[in-house]
One Martini backbone bead per residue (centre of mass of N, CA, C, O) as a GRO file, in nm:
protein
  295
    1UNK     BB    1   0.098   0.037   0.020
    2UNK     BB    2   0.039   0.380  -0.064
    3UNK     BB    3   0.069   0.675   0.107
    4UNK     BB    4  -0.066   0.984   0.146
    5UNK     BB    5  -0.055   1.287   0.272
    6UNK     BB    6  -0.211   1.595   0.180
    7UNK     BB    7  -0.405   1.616  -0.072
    8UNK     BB    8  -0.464   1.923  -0.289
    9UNK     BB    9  -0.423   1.815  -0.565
   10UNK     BB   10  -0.662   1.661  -0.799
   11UNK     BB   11  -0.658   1.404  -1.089
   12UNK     BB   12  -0.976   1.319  -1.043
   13UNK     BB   13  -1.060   0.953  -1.191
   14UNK     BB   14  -1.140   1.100  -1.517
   15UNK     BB   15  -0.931   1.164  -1.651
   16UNK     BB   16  -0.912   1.131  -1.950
   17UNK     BB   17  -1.163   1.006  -2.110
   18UNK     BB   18  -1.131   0.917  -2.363
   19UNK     BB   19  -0.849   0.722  -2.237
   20UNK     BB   20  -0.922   0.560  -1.997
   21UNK     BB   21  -0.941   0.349  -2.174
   22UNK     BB   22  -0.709   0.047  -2.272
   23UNK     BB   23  -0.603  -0.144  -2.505
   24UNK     BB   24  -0.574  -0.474  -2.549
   25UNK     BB   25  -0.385  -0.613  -2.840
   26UNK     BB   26  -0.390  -0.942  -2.721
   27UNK     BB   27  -0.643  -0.940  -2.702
   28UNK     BB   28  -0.930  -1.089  -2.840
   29UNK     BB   29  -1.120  -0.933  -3.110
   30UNK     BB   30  -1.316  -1.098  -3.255
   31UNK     BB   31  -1.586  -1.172  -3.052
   32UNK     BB   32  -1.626  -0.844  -3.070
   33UNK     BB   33  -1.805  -0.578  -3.105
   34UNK     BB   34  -1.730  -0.279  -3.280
   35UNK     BB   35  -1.899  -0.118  -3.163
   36UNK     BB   36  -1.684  -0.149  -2.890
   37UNK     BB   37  -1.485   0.121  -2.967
   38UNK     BB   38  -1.684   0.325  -2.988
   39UNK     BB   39  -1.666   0.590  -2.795
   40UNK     BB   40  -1.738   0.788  -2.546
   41UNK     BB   41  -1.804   1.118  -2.498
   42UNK     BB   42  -1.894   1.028  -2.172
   43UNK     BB   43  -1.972   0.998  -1.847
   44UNK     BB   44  -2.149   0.875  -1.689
   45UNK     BB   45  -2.397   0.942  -1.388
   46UNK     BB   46  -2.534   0.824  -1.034
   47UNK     BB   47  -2.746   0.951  -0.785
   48UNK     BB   48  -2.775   0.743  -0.486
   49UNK     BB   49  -3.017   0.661  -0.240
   50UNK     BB   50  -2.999   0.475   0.052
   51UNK     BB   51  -2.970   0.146   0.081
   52UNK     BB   52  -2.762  -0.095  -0.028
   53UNK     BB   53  -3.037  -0.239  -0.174
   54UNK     BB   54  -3.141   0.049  -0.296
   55UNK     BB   55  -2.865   0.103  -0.507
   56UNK     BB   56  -2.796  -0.135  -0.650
   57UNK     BB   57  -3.051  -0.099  -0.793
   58UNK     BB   58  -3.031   0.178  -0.917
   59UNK     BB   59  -2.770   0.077  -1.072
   60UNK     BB   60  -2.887  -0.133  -1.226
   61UNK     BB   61  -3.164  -0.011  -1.374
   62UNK     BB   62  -2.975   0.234  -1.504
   63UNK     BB   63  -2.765  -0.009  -1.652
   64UNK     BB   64  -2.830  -0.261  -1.753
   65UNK     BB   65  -2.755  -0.254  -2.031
   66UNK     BB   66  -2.442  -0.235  -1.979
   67UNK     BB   67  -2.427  -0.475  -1.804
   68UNK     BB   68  -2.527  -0.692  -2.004
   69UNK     BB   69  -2.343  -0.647  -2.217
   70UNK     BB   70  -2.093  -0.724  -2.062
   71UNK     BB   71  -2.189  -1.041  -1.982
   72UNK     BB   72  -2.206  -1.119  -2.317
   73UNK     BB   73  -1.884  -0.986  -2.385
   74UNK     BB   74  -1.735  -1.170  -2.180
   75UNK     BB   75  -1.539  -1.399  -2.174
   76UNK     BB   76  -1.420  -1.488  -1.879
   77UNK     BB   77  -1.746  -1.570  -1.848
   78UNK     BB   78  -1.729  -1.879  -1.970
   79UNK     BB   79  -1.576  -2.009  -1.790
   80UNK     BB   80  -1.647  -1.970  -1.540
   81UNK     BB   81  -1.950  -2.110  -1.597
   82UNK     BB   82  -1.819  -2.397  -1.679
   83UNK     BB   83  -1.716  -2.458  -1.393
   84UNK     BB   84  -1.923  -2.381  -1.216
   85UNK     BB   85  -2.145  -2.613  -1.414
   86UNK     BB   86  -1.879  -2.848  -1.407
   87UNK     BB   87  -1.772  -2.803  -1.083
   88UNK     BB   88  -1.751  -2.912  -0.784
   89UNK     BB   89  -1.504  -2.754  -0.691
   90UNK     BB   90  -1.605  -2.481  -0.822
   91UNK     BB   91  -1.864  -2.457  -0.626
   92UNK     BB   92  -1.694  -2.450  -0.390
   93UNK     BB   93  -1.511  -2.188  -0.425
   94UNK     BB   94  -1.780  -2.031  -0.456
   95UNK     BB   95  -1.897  -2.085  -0.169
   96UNK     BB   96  -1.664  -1.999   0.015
   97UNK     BB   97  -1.665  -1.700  -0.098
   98UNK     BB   98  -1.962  -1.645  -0.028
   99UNK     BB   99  -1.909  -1.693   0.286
  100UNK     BB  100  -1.696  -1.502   0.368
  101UNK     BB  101  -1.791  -1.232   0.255
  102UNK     BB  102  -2.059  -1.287   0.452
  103UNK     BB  103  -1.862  -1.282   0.727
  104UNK     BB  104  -1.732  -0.951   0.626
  105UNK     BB  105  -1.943  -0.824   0.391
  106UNK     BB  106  -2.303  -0.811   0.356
  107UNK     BB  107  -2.352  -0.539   0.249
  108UNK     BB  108  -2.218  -0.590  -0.054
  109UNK     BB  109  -2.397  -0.813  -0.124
  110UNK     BB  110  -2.663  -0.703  -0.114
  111UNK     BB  111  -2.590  -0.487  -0.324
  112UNK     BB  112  -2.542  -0.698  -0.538
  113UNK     BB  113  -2.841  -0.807  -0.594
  114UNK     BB  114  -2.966  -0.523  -0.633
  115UNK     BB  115  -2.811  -0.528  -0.919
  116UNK     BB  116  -2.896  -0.761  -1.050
  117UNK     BB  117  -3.215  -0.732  -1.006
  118UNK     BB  118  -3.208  -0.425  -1.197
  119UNK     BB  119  -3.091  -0.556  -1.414
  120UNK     BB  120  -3.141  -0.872  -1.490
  121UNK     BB  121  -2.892  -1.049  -1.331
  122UNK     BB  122  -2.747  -1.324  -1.213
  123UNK     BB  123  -2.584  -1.317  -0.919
  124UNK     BB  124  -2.369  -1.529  -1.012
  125UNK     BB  125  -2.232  -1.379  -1.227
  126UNK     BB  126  -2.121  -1.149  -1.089
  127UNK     BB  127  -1.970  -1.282  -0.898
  128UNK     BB  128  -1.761  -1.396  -1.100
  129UNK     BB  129  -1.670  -1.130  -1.188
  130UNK     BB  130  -1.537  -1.096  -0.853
  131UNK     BB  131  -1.337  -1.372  -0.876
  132UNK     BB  132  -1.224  -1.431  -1.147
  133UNK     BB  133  -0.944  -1.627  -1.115
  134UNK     BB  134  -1.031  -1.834  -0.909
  135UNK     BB  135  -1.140  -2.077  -1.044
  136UNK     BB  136  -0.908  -2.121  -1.272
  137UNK     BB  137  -0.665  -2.180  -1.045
  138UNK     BB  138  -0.800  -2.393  -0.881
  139UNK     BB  139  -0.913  -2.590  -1.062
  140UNK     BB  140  -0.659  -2.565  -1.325
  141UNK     BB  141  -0.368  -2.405  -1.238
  142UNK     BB  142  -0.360  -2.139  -1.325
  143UNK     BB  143  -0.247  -1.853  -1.406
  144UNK     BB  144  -0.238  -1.522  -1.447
  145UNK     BB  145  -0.349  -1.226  -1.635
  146UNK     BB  146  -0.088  -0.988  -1.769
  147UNK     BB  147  -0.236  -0.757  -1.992
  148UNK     BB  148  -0.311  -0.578  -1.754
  149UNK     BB  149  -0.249  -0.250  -1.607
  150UNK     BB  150  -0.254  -0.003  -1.385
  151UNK     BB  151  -0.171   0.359  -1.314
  152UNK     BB  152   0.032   0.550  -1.123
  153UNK     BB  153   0.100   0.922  -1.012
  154UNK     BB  154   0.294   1.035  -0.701
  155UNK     BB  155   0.331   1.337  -0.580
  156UNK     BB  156   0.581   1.581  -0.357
  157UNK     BB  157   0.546   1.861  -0.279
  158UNK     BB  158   0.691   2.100  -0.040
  159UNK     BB  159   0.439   2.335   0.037
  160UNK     BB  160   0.219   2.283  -0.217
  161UNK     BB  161   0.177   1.954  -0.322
  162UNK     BB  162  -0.039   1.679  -0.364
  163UNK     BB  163  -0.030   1.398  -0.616
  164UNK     BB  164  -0.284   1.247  -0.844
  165UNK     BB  165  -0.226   0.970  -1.093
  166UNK     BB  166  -0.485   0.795  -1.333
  167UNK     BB  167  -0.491   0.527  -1.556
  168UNK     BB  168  -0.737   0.265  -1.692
  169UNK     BB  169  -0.650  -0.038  -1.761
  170UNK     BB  170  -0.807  -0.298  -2.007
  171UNK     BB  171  -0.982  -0.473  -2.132
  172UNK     BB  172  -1.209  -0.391  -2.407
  173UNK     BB  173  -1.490  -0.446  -2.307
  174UNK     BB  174  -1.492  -0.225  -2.093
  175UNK     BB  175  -1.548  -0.049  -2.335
  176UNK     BB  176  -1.843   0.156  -2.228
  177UNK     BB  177  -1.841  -0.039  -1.908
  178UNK     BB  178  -1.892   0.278  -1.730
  179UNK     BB  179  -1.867   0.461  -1.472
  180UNK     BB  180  -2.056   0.686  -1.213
  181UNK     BB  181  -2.060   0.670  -0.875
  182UNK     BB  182  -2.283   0.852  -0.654
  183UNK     BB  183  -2.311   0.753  -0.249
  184UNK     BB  184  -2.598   0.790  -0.031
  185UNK     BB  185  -2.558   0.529   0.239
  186UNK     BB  186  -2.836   0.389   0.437
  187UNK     BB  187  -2.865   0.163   0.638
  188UNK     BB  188  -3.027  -0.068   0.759
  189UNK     BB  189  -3.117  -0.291   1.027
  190UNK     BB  190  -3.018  -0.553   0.800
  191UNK     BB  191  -2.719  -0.426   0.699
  192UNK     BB  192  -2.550  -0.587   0.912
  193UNK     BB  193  -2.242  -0.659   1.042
  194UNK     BB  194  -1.958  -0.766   1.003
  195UNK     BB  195  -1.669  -0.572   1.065
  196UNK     BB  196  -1.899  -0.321   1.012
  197UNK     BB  197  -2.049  -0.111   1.157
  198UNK     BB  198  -2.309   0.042   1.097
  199UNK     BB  199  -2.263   0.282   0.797
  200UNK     BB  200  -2.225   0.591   0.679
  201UNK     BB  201  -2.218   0.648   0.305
  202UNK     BB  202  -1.991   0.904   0.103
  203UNK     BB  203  -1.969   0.888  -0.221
  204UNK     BB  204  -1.739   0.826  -0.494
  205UNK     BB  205  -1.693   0.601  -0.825
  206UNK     BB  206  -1.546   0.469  -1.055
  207UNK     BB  207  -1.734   0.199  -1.260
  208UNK     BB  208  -1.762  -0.125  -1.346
  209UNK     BB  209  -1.993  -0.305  -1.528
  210UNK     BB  210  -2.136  -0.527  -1.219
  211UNK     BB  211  -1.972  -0.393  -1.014
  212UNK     BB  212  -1.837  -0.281  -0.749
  213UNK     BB  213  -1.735  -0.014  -0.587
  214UNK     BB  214  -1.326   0.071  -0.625
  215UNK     BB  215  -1.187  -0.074  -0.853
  216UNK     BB  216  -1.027   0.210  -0.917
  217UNK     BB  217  -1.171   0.477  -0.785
  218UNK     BB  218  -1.203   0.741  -0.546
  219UNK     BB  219  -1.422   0.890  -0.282
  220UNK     BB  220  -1.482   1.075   0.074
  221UNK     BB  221  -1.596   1.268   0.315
  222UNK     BB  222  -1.345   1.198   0.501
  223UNK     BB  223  -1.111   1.235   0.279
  224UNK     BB  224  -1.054   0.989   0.090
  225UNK     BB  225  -0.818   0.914  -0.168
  226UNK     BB  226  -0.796   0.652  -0.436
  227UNK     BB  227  -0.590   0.384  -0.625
  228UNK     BB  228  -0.615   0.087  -0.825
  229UNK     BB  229  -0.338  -0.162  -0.854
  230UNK     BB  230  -0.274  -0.454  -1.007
  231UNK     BB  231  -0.170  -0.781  -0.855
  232UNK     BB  232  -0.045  -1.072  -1.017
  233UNK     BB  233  -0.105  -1.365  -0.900
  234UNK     BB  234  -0.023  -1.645  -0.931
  235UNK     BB  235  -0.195  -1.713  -0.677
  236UNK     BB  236  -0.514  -1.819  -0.578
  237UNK     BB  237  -0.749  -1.784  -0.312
  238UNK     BB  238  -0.956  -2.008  -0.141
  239UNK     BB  239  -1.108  -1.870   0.118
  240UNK     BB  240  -1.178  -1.539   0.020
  241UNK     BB  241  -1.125  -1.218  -0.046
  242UNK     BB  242  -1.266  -1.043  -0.294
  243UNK     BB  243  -1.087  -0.751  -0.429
  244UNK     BB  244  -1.348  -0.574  -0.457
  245UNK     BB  245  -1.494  -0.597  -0.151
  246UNK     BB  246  -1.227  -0.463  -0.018
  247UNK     BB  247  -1.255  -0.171  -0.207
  248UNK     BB  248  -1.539  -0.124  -0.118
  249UNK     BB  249  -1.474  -0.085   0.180
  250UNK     BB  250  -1.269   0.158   0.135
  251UNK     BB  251  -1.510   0.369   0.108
  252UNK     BB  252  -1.598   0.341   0.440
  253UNK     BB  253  -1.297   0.473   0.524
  254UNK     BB  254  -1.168   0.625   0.683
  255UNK     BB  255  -0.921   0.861   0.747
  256UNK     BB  256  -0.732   0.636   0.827
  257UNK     BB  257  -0.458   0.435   0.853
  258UNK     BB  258  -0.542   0.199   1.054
  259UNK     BB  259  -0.824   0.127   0.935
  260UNK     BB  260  -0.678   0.091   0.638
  261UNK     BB  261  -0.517  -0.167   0.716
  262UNK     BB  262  -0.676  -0.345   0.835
  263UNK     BB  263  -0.908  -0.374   0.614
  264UNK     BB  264  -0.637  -0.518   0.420
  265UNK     BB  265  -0.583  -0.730   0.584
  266UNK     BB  266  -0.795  -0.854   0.681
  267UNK     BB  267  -0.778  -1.081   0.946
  268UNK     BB  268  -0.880  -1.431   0.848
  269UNK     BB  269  -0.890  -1.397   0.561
  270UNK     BB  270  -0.816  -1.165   0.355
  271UNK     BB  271  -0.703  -1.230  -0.008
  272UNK     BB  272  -0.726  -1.377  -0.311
  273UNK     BB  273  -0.570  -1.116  -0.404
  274UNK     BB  274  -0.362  -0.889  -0.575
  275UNK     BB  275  -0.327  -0.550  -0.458
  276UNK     BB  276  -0.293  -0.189  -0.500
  277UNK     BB  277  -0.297   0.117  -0.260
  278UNK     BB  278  -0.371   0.435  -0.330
  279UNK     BB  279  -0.330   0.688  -0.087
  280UNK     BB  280  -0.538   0.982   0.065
  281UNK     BB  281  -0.572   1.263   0.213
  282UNK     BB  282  -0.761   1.607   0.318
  283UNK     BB  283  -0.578   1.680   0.550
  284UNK     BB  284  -0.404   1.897   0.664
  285UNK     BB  285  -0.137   2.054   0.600
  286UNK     BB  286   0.140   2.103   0.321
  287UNK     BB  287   0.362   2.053   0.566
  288UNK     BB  288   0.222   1.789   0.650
  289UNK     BB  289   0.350   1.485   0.561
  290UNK     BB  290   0.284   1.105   0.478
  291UNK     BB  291   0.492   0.876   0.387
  292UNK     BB  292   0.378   0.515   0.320
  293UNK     BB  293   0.519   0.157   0.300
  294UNK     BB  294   0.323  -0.151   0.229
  295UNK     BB  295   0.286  -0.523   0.238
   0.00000   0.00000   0.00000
């Protein structure tokens, strides 16, 4: 992880917009309908309030179209699909990752169904998005895919300024089903749970369709800014938190040092995958800052 503290000017979440995603040019693009190169020119983005099931909901029934979109157009999920659907093995280590989950995070599942819901897509496929290479590599003991992987640039001027840049590199079928989530998020009391009592979130956060938000960058009220990026693990562990998970609870997490380490260690479960972690505060003056580097 990398901390930045006292971050005054960020070309922040979606700089670039158009270039937001880099087309990764060795990945099949036989498969992909052309029509997917077509770039947008702008970030949707949706304001929703509510309950983490009714936010999931607002997220999926808003872009449901760019989600099925996406579930239809995802190659790696039609391996995971035929895992899950033909093997024993394959189905104990996705319940295995969904009773972890639900055992440290069930508010994220539940927003994750009614993502599923609105979308009118089954929770299992988003989940299995969620799961990425997990059941790939345990299952079939293959390594991870490393064609693509994302950028940042965190810079420390002392006494004027500090600055992050990042820029989203992806499959290309990710291109065009991507948005902005800004989520003022009241759960109600059957959403509590898993490691952190009931709390009010109030983030923003660019979002890959069909997944929870966090796993891209990010801002909450806290004044915590962060942007996330991938480290390819030869080896995925099964009974484990799915990394995109574990940077959703990172939008509700204070800006504080001590809690943001420990909610990435999560000590009992860990992370299935390895990702790497640049934050910033937006707190205290420019010229008191701390910068700390820890794996």
């Amino acid at each position: 992880m990398t901390f930045l503290n006292n971050i005054i000017v960020i070309p922040l979440l979606f700089n670039l917009i158009h270039n937001v995603l880099s087309i990764d040019q060795d990945y099949n693009t036989d498969r992909i309908p052309k029509s997917v190169y077509r770039r947008q020119n702008c970030v949707p983005i949706v304001y929703v309030t509510g309950s983490h099931y009714e936010v999931g909901y607002m997220v999926g029934q808003t872009f449901g179209k760019v989600i099925r979109d996406f579930v239809d157009t995802y190659e790696p999920l039609k391996e995971y699909l035929k895992i899950y659907e033909t093997s024993a093995d394959g189905r104990q280590v996705y319940n295995e990752c969904l009773e972890t989950t639900d055992k440290y995070f069930p508010q994220y599942l539940v927003e994750l169904k009614g993502m599923a819901t609105g979308a009118d897509v089954p929770f299992h496929k988003l989940f299995l998005i969620h799961l990425d290479d997990i059941l790939v590599s345990n299952v079939r003991d293959t390594g991870a895919d490393t064609s693509a992987g994302c950028s940042t640039l965190m810079v420390n001027i002392p006494c004027k300024g500090q600055f992050i840049g990042h820029n989203e590199d992806a499959l290309n079928t990710t291109i065009n089903h991507f948005y902005i989530v800004s989520a003022h998020i009241k759960p109600n009391g059957e959403e509590g749970g898993g490691i952190f009592p009931i709390r009010e979130e109030k983030w923003e956060a660019m979002t890959y369709a069909g997944s929870l938000s966090g796993y891209a960058s990010g801002h909450n009220y806290h004044g915590l800014v962060f942007s996330i990026n991938t480290i390819f693990a030869k080896k995925l562990r099964r009974n484990k938190i799915p990394q995109v998970c574990l940077t959703r609870a990172l939008l509700a997490s204070k800006a504080n040092i001590n809690e943001i380490q420990e909610l990435l260690t999560n000590h009992g479960a860990g992370t299935a995958d390895a990702f790497h972690v640049n934050a910033g505060f937006l707190d205290g003056s420019r010229c008191t800052r701390v910068s700390i580097r820890s794996r």
